[in-house]
CSV table of C-alpha atoms in Angstrom, one decimal:
chain,number,residue,atom,x,y,z
W,26,MET,CA,0.0,0.0,0.0
W,27,PHE,CA,2.8,2.4,0.9
W,28,GLU,CA,4.6,1.8,-2.4
W,29,ALA,CA,2.0,4.1,-4.0
W,30,VAL,CA,3.6,7.1,-2.3
W,31,GLU,CA,6.7,6.8,-4.5
W,32,GLY,CA,4.6,7.5,-7.5
W,33,MET,CA,3.2,10.6,-5.8
W,34,LEU,CA,6.6,12.2,-5.4
W,35,ALA,CA,6.8,13.1,-9.1
W,36,GLU,CA,3.3,14.4,-9.1
W,37,HIS,CA,4.0,16.6,-6.1
W,38,ALA,CA,7.2,18.0,-7.8
W,39,GLU,CA,5.2,18.7,-11.0
W,40,LEU,CA,2.5,20.5,-9.1
W,41,GLU,CA,5.1,22.6,-7.3
W,42,GLY,CA,6.4,23.7,-10.6
W,43,ARG,CA,3.0,24.5,-12.1
W,44,LEU,CA,2.0,26.5,-9.0
W,45,GLY,CA,5.1,28.6,-9.5
W,46,LEU,CA,3.9,29.7,-13.0
W,47,PRO,CA,2.0,33.1,-13.3
W,48,GLU,CA,-0.4,31.6,-15.9
W,49,THR,CA,-1.6,29.0,-13.3
W,50,HIS,CA,-2.9,31.7,-11.0
W,51,ALA,CA,-4.6,33.5,-13.9
W,52,ASP,CA,-7.2,30.8,-13.6
W,53,ALA,CA,-8.4,31.0,-10.0
W,54,ARG,CA,-10.3,27.7,-10.1
W,55,LEU,CA,-7.4,25.8,-11.5
W,56,ALA,CA,-5.0,27.3,-8.9
W,57,ARG,CA,-7.4,26.3,-6.1
W,58,THR,CA,-7.7,22.8,-7.4
W,59,LEU,CA,-3.9,22.4,-7.8
W,60,ASN,CA,-3.2,23.9,-4.4
W,61,ARG,CA,-5.7,21.5,-2.8
W,62,ARG,CA,-4.0,18.5,-4.4
W,63,TYR,CA,-0.5,19.8,-3.6
W,64,ALA,CA,-1.4,20.1,0.1
W,65,GLU,CA,-3.0,16.6,0.1
W,66,LEU,CA,0.1,15.1,-1.4
W,67,GLY,CA,2.3,17.1,0.9
W,68,GLY,CA,0.6,15.6,3.9
W,69,ILE,CA,1.0,12.1,2.6
W,70,ILE,CA,4.7,12.5,1.6
W,71,SER,CA,5.7,14.1,4.9
W,72,THR,CA,4.0,11.3,6.9
W,73,TRP,CA,5.6,8.7,4.6
W,74,ARG,CA,9.1,10.2,5.2
W,75,GLU,CA,8.4,10.3,9.0
W,76,TRP,CA,7.5,6.6,8.8
W,77,GLN,CA,10.7,5.8,6.9
W,78,GLN,CA,12.8,7.8,9.3
W,79,TYR,CA,11.4,5.8,12.3
W,80,ASP,CA,12.1,2.6,10.4
W,81,ASP,CA,15.7,3.6,9.8
W,82,ASP,CA,16.2,4.8,13.4
W,83,ALA,CA,14.7,1.6,14.8
W,84,GLY,CA,16.9,-0.5,12.5
W,85,ALA,CA,20.0,1.3,13.7
W,86,ALA,CA,18.9,0.9,17.3
W,87,GLU,CA,18.4,-2.8,16.8
W,88,GLU,CA,22.0,-3.2,15.6
W,89,LEU,CA,23.2,-1.3,18.7
W,90,ALA,CA,21.0,-3.4,20.9
W,91,ALA,CA,22.7,-6.6,19.6
W,92,ASP,CA,25.9,-5.4,21.4
W,93,ASP,CA,24.3,-3.3,24.2
W,94,PRO,CA,20.9,-4.4,25.6
W,95,ALA,CA,20.4,-0.9,26.9
W,96,PHE,CA,19.2,0.1,23.5
W,97,ALA,CA,16.3,-2.4,23.5
W,98,ALA,CA,13.9,0.1,25.1
W,99,GLU,CA,14.7,2.6,22.4
W,100,VAL,CA,13.9,0.0,19.8
W,101,THR,CA,10.5,-0.6,21.3
W,102,GLU,CA,9.7,3.2,21.5
W,103,LEU,CA,10.8,3.8,17.9
W,104,ARG,CA,8.8,0.9,16.5
W,105,ALA,CA,5.7,2.1,18.4
W,106,LYS,CA,6.2,5.6,16.8
W,107,GLN,CA,6.7,4.0,13.4
W,108,GLU,CA,3.4,2.1,13.8
W,109,GLU,CA,1.6,5.3,14.7
W,110,ALA,CA,3.0,7.0,11.6
W,111,ALA,CA,1.9,4.0,9.6
W,112,GLU,CA,-1.6,4.2,10.9
W,113,ARG,CA,-1.8,7.9,9.9
W,114,LEU,CA,-0.4,7.1,6.5
W,115,ARG,CA,-2.9,4.3,5.9
W,116,ARG,CA,-5.7,6.8,6.7
W,117,LEU,CA,-4.3,9.4,4.3
W,118,LEU,CA,-4.0,6.9,1.5
W,119,VAL,CA,-7.6,5.7,1.8
W,120,PRO,CA,-9.5,6.8,-1.4
W,121,ARG,CA,-11.9,9.5,-0.6
W,122,ASP,CA,-15.0,10.8,-2.4
W,123,PRO,CA,-13.7,13.5,-4.8
W,124,VAL,CA,-16.5,15.8,-3.7
W,125,ASP,CA,-15.4,15.8,0.0
W,126,ASP,CA,-13.3,19.0,-0.6
W,127,LYS,CA,-16.3,21.0,-1.7
W,128,ASP,CA,-18.6,23.4,0.1
W,129,ALA,CA,-22.0,22.2,1.0
W,130,ILE,CA,-25.7,23.0,0.4
W,131,LEU,CA,-27.7,21.9,3.4
W,132,GLU,CA,-31.5,21.6,3.5
W,133,VAL,CA,-33.6,21.2,6.7
W,134,LYS,CA,-37.2,20.2,6.3
W,135,SER,CA,-39.9,19.8,8.9
W,136,GLY,CA,-41.5,16.3,9.0
W,137,GLU,CA,-44.0,14.5,11.2
W,138,GLY,CA,-45.0,16.6,14.2
W,139,GLY,CA,-46.5,19.7,12.6
W,140,GLU,CA,-45.5,23.0,14.3
W,141,GLU,CA,-43.2,21.2,16.7
W,142,SER,CA,-41.2,19.7,13.8
W,143,ALA,CA,-40.8,23.1,12.3
W,144,LEU,CA,-39.5,24.5,15.6
W,145,PHE,CA,-37.0,21.5,15.7
W,146,ALA,CA,-35.9,22.3,12.1
W,147,GLY,CA,-35.1,25.8,13.4
W,148,ASP,CA,-33.0,24.2,16.2
W,149,LEU,CA,-31.1,22.1,13.7
W,150,LEU,CA,-30.4,25.2,11.6
W,151,ARG,CA,-29.1,27.0,14.6
W,152,MET,CA,-26.9,24.0,15.5
W,153,TYR,CA,-25.4,23.9,12.0
W,154,THR,CA,-24.8,27.6,11.8
W,155,ARG,CA,-23.1,27.6,15.3
W,156,TYR,CA,-21.0,24.6,14.3
W,157,ALA,CA,-20.0,26.5,11.1
W,158,GLU,CA,-18.9,29.5,13.2
W,159,ARG,CA,-16.7,27.3,15.4
W,160,ARG,CA,-14.9,26.0,12.3
W,161,GLY,CA,-14.5,29.4,10.7
W,162,TRP,CA,-17.0,28.6,7.9
W,163,LYS,CA,-19.4,31.1,6.4
W,164,THR,CA,-23.2,30.4,6.0
W,165,GLU,CA,-25.7,31.9,3.7
W,166,ILE,CA,-29.5,31.3,3.8
W,167,LEU,CA,-30.5,30.6,0.2
W,168,ASP,CA,-34.2,30.0,0.8
W,169,ALA,CA,-36.5,29.7,3.8
W,170,ALA,CA,-40.2,29.1,4.5
W,171,GLU,CA,-41.0,30.0,8.1
W,172,SER,CA,-43.8,28.5,10.2
W,173,ASP,CA,-46.3,30.5,12.3
W,174,LEU,CA,-44.3,30.0,15.6
W,175,GLY,CA,-41.0,31.0,14.2
W,176,GLY,CA,-39.7,27.6,13.1
W,177,TYR,CA,-39.0,26.5,9.5
W,178,LYS,CA,-41.1,24.4,7.2
W,179,SER,CA,-38.0,24.2,5.1
W,180,VAL,CA,-34.7,26.2,5.0
W,181,THR,CA,-31.7,25.9,2.7
W,182,VAL,CA,-28.3,27.1,3.7
W,183,ALA,CA,-25.0,27.3,1.8
W,184,VAL,CA,-21.9,26.4,4.0
W,185,LYS,CA,-18.6,27.6,2.7
W,186,ALA,CA,-15.1,27.2,4.1
W,187,GLY,CA,-13.6,30.5,5.1
W,188,SER,CA,-10.5,31.7,3.4
W,189,GLY,CA,-7.4,30.7,5.3
W,190,THR,CA,-9.1,28.0,7.4
W,191,GLY,CA,-6.5,25.5,6.4
W,192,ALA,CA,-8.9,22.5,6.1
W,193,GLY,CA,-7.1,19.3,5.6
W,194,PRO,CA,-8.3,16.3,3.5
W,195,GLY,CA,-11.9,15.5,4.4
W,196,GLN,CA,-12.2,18.6,6.6
W,197,ALA,CA,-14.2,20.8,4.1
W,198,PRO,CA,-17.9,21.5,4.7
W,199,TYR,CA,-19.3,18.7,2.6
W,200,GLY,CA,-16.6,16.2,3.8
W,201,LEU,CA,-18.0,16.5,7.3
W,202,LEU,CA,-21.6,17.6,6.9
W,203,LYS,CA,-22.4,14.8,4.5
W,204,PHE,CA,-22.9,12.5,7.5
W,205,GLU,CA,-25.9,14.7,8.6
W,206,GLY,CA,-28.1,13.6,5.8
W,207,GLY,CA,-31.1,11.6,7.1
W,208,VAL,CA,-34.0,11.9,9.5
W,209,HIS,CA,-33.4,13.5,12.9
W,210,ARG,CA,-35.8,12.6,15.7
W,211,VAL,CA,-36.6,14.8,18.7
W,212,GLN,CA,-38.2,13.8,22.0
W,213,ARG,CA,-39.4,16.7,24.1
W,214,VAL,CA,-42.4,18.6,25.5
W,215,PRO,CA,-43.6,20.9,22.7
W,216,VAL,CA,-44.4,24.5,23.4
W,217,THR,CA,-47.9,23.7,22.1
W,218,GLU,CA,-48.4,20.9,24.7
W,219,SER,CA,-50.4,22.1,27.7
W,220,GLN,CA,-50.3,18.7,29.6
W,221,GLY,CA,-46.6,18.5,29.8
W,222,ARG,CA,-46.4,15.3,27.7
W,223,ILE,CA,-43.4,14.3,25.8
W,224,HIS,CA,-43.9,14.1,22.0
W,225,THR,CA,-41.8,12.6,19.3
W,226,SER,CA,-41.4,14.4,16.0
W,227,ALA,CA,-38.8,14.6,13.2
W,228,ALA,CA,-37.1,16.7,10.7
W,229,GLY,CA,-35.2,15.7,7.6
W,230,VAL,CA,-31.7,16.9,6.5
W,231,LEU,CA,-30.4,16.8,3.0
W,232,VAL,CA,-26.8,17.5,2.2
W,233,ALA,CA,-25.3,18.0,-1.2
W,234,PRO,CA,-21.9,19.2,-2.4
W,235,GLU,CA,-22.1,22.7,-3.8
W,236,ALA,CA,-21.5,22.4,-7.6
W,237,GLU,CA,-19.9,24.9,-9.9
W,238,ALA,CA,-21.2,25.4,-13.4
W,239,VAL,CA,-18.3,23.3,-14.7
W,240,ASP,CA,-19.3,20.4,-12.5
W,241,VAL,CA,-22.9,20.1,-13.7
W,242,GLU,CA,-24.0,21.2,-17.1
W,243,ILE,CA,-27.6,22.4,-17.3
W,244,HIS,CA,-29.3,23.3,-20.6
W,245,ASP,CA,-32.1,25.8,-20.8
W,246,ASN,CA,-34.3,23.4,-22.7
W,247,GLU,CA,-34.1,21.0,-19.7
W,248,LEU,CA,-35.8,23.5,-17.4
W,249,ARG,CA,-39.3,24.7,-16.8
W,250,VAL,CA,-39.3,27.9,-14.9
W,251,ASP,CA,-42.5,29.1,-13.1
W,252,VAL,CA,-42.9,32.3,-11.2
W,253,PHE,CA,-45.2,33.1,-8.3
W,254,ARG,CA,-45.7,35.4,-5.4
W,255,SER,CA,-43.6,34.6,-2.3
W,256,SER,CA,-45.5,34.1,1.0
W,257,GLY,CA,-44.8,34.2,4.7
W,258,PRO,CA,-45.9,32.1,7.7
W,259,GLY,CA,-49.3,30.6,7.3
W,260,GLY,CA,-49.4,31.4,3.6
W,261,GLN,CA,-49.6,35.1,4.1
W,262,SER,CA,-48.5,37.0,1.1
W,263,VAL,CA,-45.4,39.1,1.7
W,264,ASN,CA,-44.7,40.2,-1.8
W,265,THR,CA,-47.0,41.8,-4.4
W,266,THR,CA,-44.9,40.9,-7.4
W,267,ASP,CA,-44.2,37.5,-8.9
W,268,SER,CA,-40.6,37.3,-7.7
W,269,ALA,CA,-40.5,33.7,-6.3
W,270,VAL,CA,-39.2,31.1,-8.8
W,271,ARG,CA,-39.8,27.4,-9.2
W,272,ILE,CA,-37.5,25.5,-11.5
W,273,THR,CA,-38.3,21.9,-12.6
W,274,HIS,CA,-35.4,19.9,-14.1
W,275,LEU,CA,-37.3,17.9,-16.7
W,276,PRO,CA,-34.8,15.0,-17.2
W,277,THR,CA,-34.8,14.1,-13.4
W,278,GLY,CA,-38.0,15.7,-12.2
W,279,ILE,CA,-36.1,17.6,-9.4
W,280,VAL,CA,-38.0,20.7,-8.4
W,281,VAL,CA,-36.4,23.7,-6.6
W,282,SER,CA,-38.2,26.8,-5.3
W,283,CYS,CA,-36.7,30.1,-4.1
W,284,GLN,CA,-38.5,33.1,-2.7
W,285,ASN,CA,-36.0,34.7,-0.3
W,286,GLU,CA,-34.7,37.4,-2.6
W,287,LYS,CA,-36.7,40.4,-3.7
W,288,SER,CA,-36.0,40.0,-7.4
W,289,GLN,CA,-37.0,37.2,-9.7
W,290,LEU,CA,-33.5,37.1,-11.2
W,291,GLN,CA,-31.8,36.6,-7.8
W,292,ASN,CA,-34.2,33.9,-6.9
W,293,LYS,CA,-33.6,32.1,-10.2
W,294,GLU,CA,-29.8,32.2,-9.6
W,295,GLN,CA,-30.2,30.8,-6.1
W,296,ALA,CA,-32.6,28.1,-7.4
W,297,LEU,CA,-30.0,27.1,-10.0
W,298,ARG,CA,-27.4,27.0,-7.4
W,299,ILE,CA,-29.4,24.5,-5.3
W,300,LEU,CA,-30.4,22.5,-8.4
W,301,ARG,CA,-26.7,22.1,-9.5
W,302,ALA,CA,-25.9,20.8,-6.0
W,303,ARG,CA,-28.8,18.3,-6.1
W,304,LEU,CA,-27.8,17.1,-9.5
W,305,LEU,CA,-24.2,16.6,-8.4
W,306,ALA,CA,-25.5,14.7,-5.4
W,307,VAL,CA,-27.6,12.4,-7.6
W,308,ALA,CA,-24.6,11.7,-9.8
W,309,GLN,CA,-22.5,10.9,-6.7
W,310,GLU,CA,-25.1,8.5,-5.4
W,311,ALA,CA,-25.3,6.8,-8.8
W,312,ALA,CA,-21.5,6.3,-8.7
W,313,ASP,CA,-21.8,4.9,-5.1
W,314,ALA,CA,-24.5,2.5,-6.2
W,315,GLU,CA,-22.1,1.0,-8.7
W,316,ALA,CA,-19.5,0.4,-6.1
W,317,SER,CA,-19.0,-2.6,-3.9
W,318,GLU,CA,-21.3,-3.8,-1.1
W,319,VAL,CA,-18.7,-2.6,1.4
W,320,ARG,CA,-18.9,0.9,0.0
W,321,ARG,CA,-22.6,1.0,0.1
W,322,SER,CA,-22.7,-0.3,3.7
W,323,GLN,CA,-20.8,2.6,5.1
W,324,VAL,CA,-22.2,5.4,7.3
W,325,ARG,CA,-23.2,7.6,4.4
W,326,THR,CA,-26.3,5.9,3.1
W,327,VAL,CA,-28.4,6.9,0.1
W,328,ASP,CA,-31.5,5.9,2.0
W,329,ARG,CA,-32.6,9.4,3.1
W,330,SER,CA,-35.5,8.0,5.1
W,331,GLU,CA,-33.1,6.4,7.7
W,332,ARG,CA,-33.5,7.8,11.2
W,333,ILE,CA,-29.9,8.6,12.0
W,334,ARG,CA,-30.1,10.4,15.3
W,335,THR,CA,-32.3,11.0,18.3
W,336,TYR,CA,-32.3,14.2,20.4
W,337,ASN,CA,-33.8,13.5,23.8
W,338,PHE,CA,-34.4,16.7,25.8
W,339,PRO,CA,-35.7,15.3,29.1
W,340,GLU,CA,-32.4,13.3,29.5
W,341,ASN,CA,-30.2,15.9,27.7
W,342,ARG,CA,-29.1,13.0,25.5
W,343,ILE,CA,-28.0,12.7,21.9
W,344,SER,CA,-27.7,9.3,20.2
W,345,ASP,CA,-26.4,8.5,16.8
W,346,HIS,CA,-27.9,5.2,15.7
W,347,ARG,CA,-25.3,4.4,13.0
W,348,THR,CA,-22.2,4.6,15.2
W,349,GLY,CA,-23.5,3.9,18.7
W,350,TYR,CA,-22.3,7.4,19.8
W,351,LYS,CA,-24.2,8.7,22.9
W,352,SER,CA,-23.6,11.7,25.2
W,353,TYR,CA,-25.5,13.7,27.7
W,354,ASN,CA,-24.6,17.2,26.6
W,355,LEU,CA,-27.5,17.8,24.1
W,356,ASP,CA,-27.7,21.5,25.1
W,357,GLN,CA,-24.0,22.0,24.1
W,358,VAL,CA,-24.4,20.0,20.8
W,359,LEU,CA,-27.4,22.2,19.8
W,360,ASP,CA,-25.2,25.2,20.6
W,361,GLY,CA,-22.7,24.0,17.9
W,362,ASP,CA,-20.5,21.5,19.8
W,363,LEU,CA,-21.2,18.9,17.1
W,364,GLN,CA,-17.7,17.8,16.3
W,365,PRO,CA,-17.5,14.7,18.6
W,366,VAL,CA,-20.8,13.4,17.0
W,367,ILE,CA,-19.4,13.9,13.5
W,368,ASP,CA,-16.1,12.4,14.5
W,369,SER,CA,-17.9,9.2,15.4
W,370,CYS,CA,-19.3,9.1,11.9
W,371,VAL,CA,-15.9,9.9,10.3
W,372,ASP,CA,-14.2,7.1,12.3
W,373,THR,CA,-16.8,4.5,11.5
W,374,ASP,CA,-16.7,5.5,7.8
W,375,MET,CA,-12.9,5.3,7.8
W,376,ALA,CA,-12.9,1.9,9.5
W,377,GLY,CA,-15.2,0.6,6.7
W,378,ARG,CA,-12.9,2.0,4.0
W,379,LEU,CA,-9.8,0.5,5.7
W,380,GLU,CA,-11.5,-2.9,6.0
W,381,ALA,CA,-12.4,-2.7,2.3
W,382,LEU,CA,-8.7,-2.1,1.4
W,383,ASP,CA,-7.3,-4.8,3.8
W,384,PRO,CA,-9.9,-7.5,4.3
């Protein structure tokens, strides 16, 4: 497995040369892509060299230990460090989804539970925006339909890595937030409950990699564009002009609506942005479906109806049903302390990928 690194040395050197050329930086997207790959290869190569150095040092210590047993302890310590470096290298070499380095489009929709579900959808939105703040990411509401009590029937937010955040492989918004896709269940006493009884409701989360125009090609003749008046909570009209836009992608039947912006053109641009993300997600799922059973059995499932997590307010408990993660700091998680929960998904996913490589 580690032999593959030797072939990466030439690619790394080539990228270094290309990144030094002025014409490379004339194309911002190309420069960003090359920089990302250069950083990824740099991490792999530096870890590989570290592993090699520990191997050389341990070999030298073993030779010395043959004459002087005092060096035996040093051999054990160096071999342990070599194994740690080997484990990090194995993880870096595991093939990743090519879209993991992209920004994300995240949609939260209320489900069973009526108004309480819409309020929970609002709680989830707050959790994700607070989590994004902790990571130095930027969020932008693309579209939202509020409920009467201040929750959300649906809300779509773009999550972008901030400049200079230095995200490593798999640390970009989509690479982490993709594990949030599925049904989130909440157990608590709703604000509308006068008897103090605990109710169970749910909200759905959809996560897609944000696609650039070059990632997904959309032709005008594939679209049906309808315009209508935007409305507020309870269906109340909040706009007297037909500024809201509904786009139907005829080949797939995907429908996207946007009404947040004041102009029809702005809403159309936002709707196309969401549509491109959904189409890229569909293409990614199709590629996953062609992969092995091991790949399909990992944490990230294409079955969006799966209940992935429960938020129990009376016990202040959060449970992830895919990984077995459980903690009693629900209030902190909803305030953005989501990383340990996501880490449990990342670790489970990585274990599956490693197992697939080395059965």
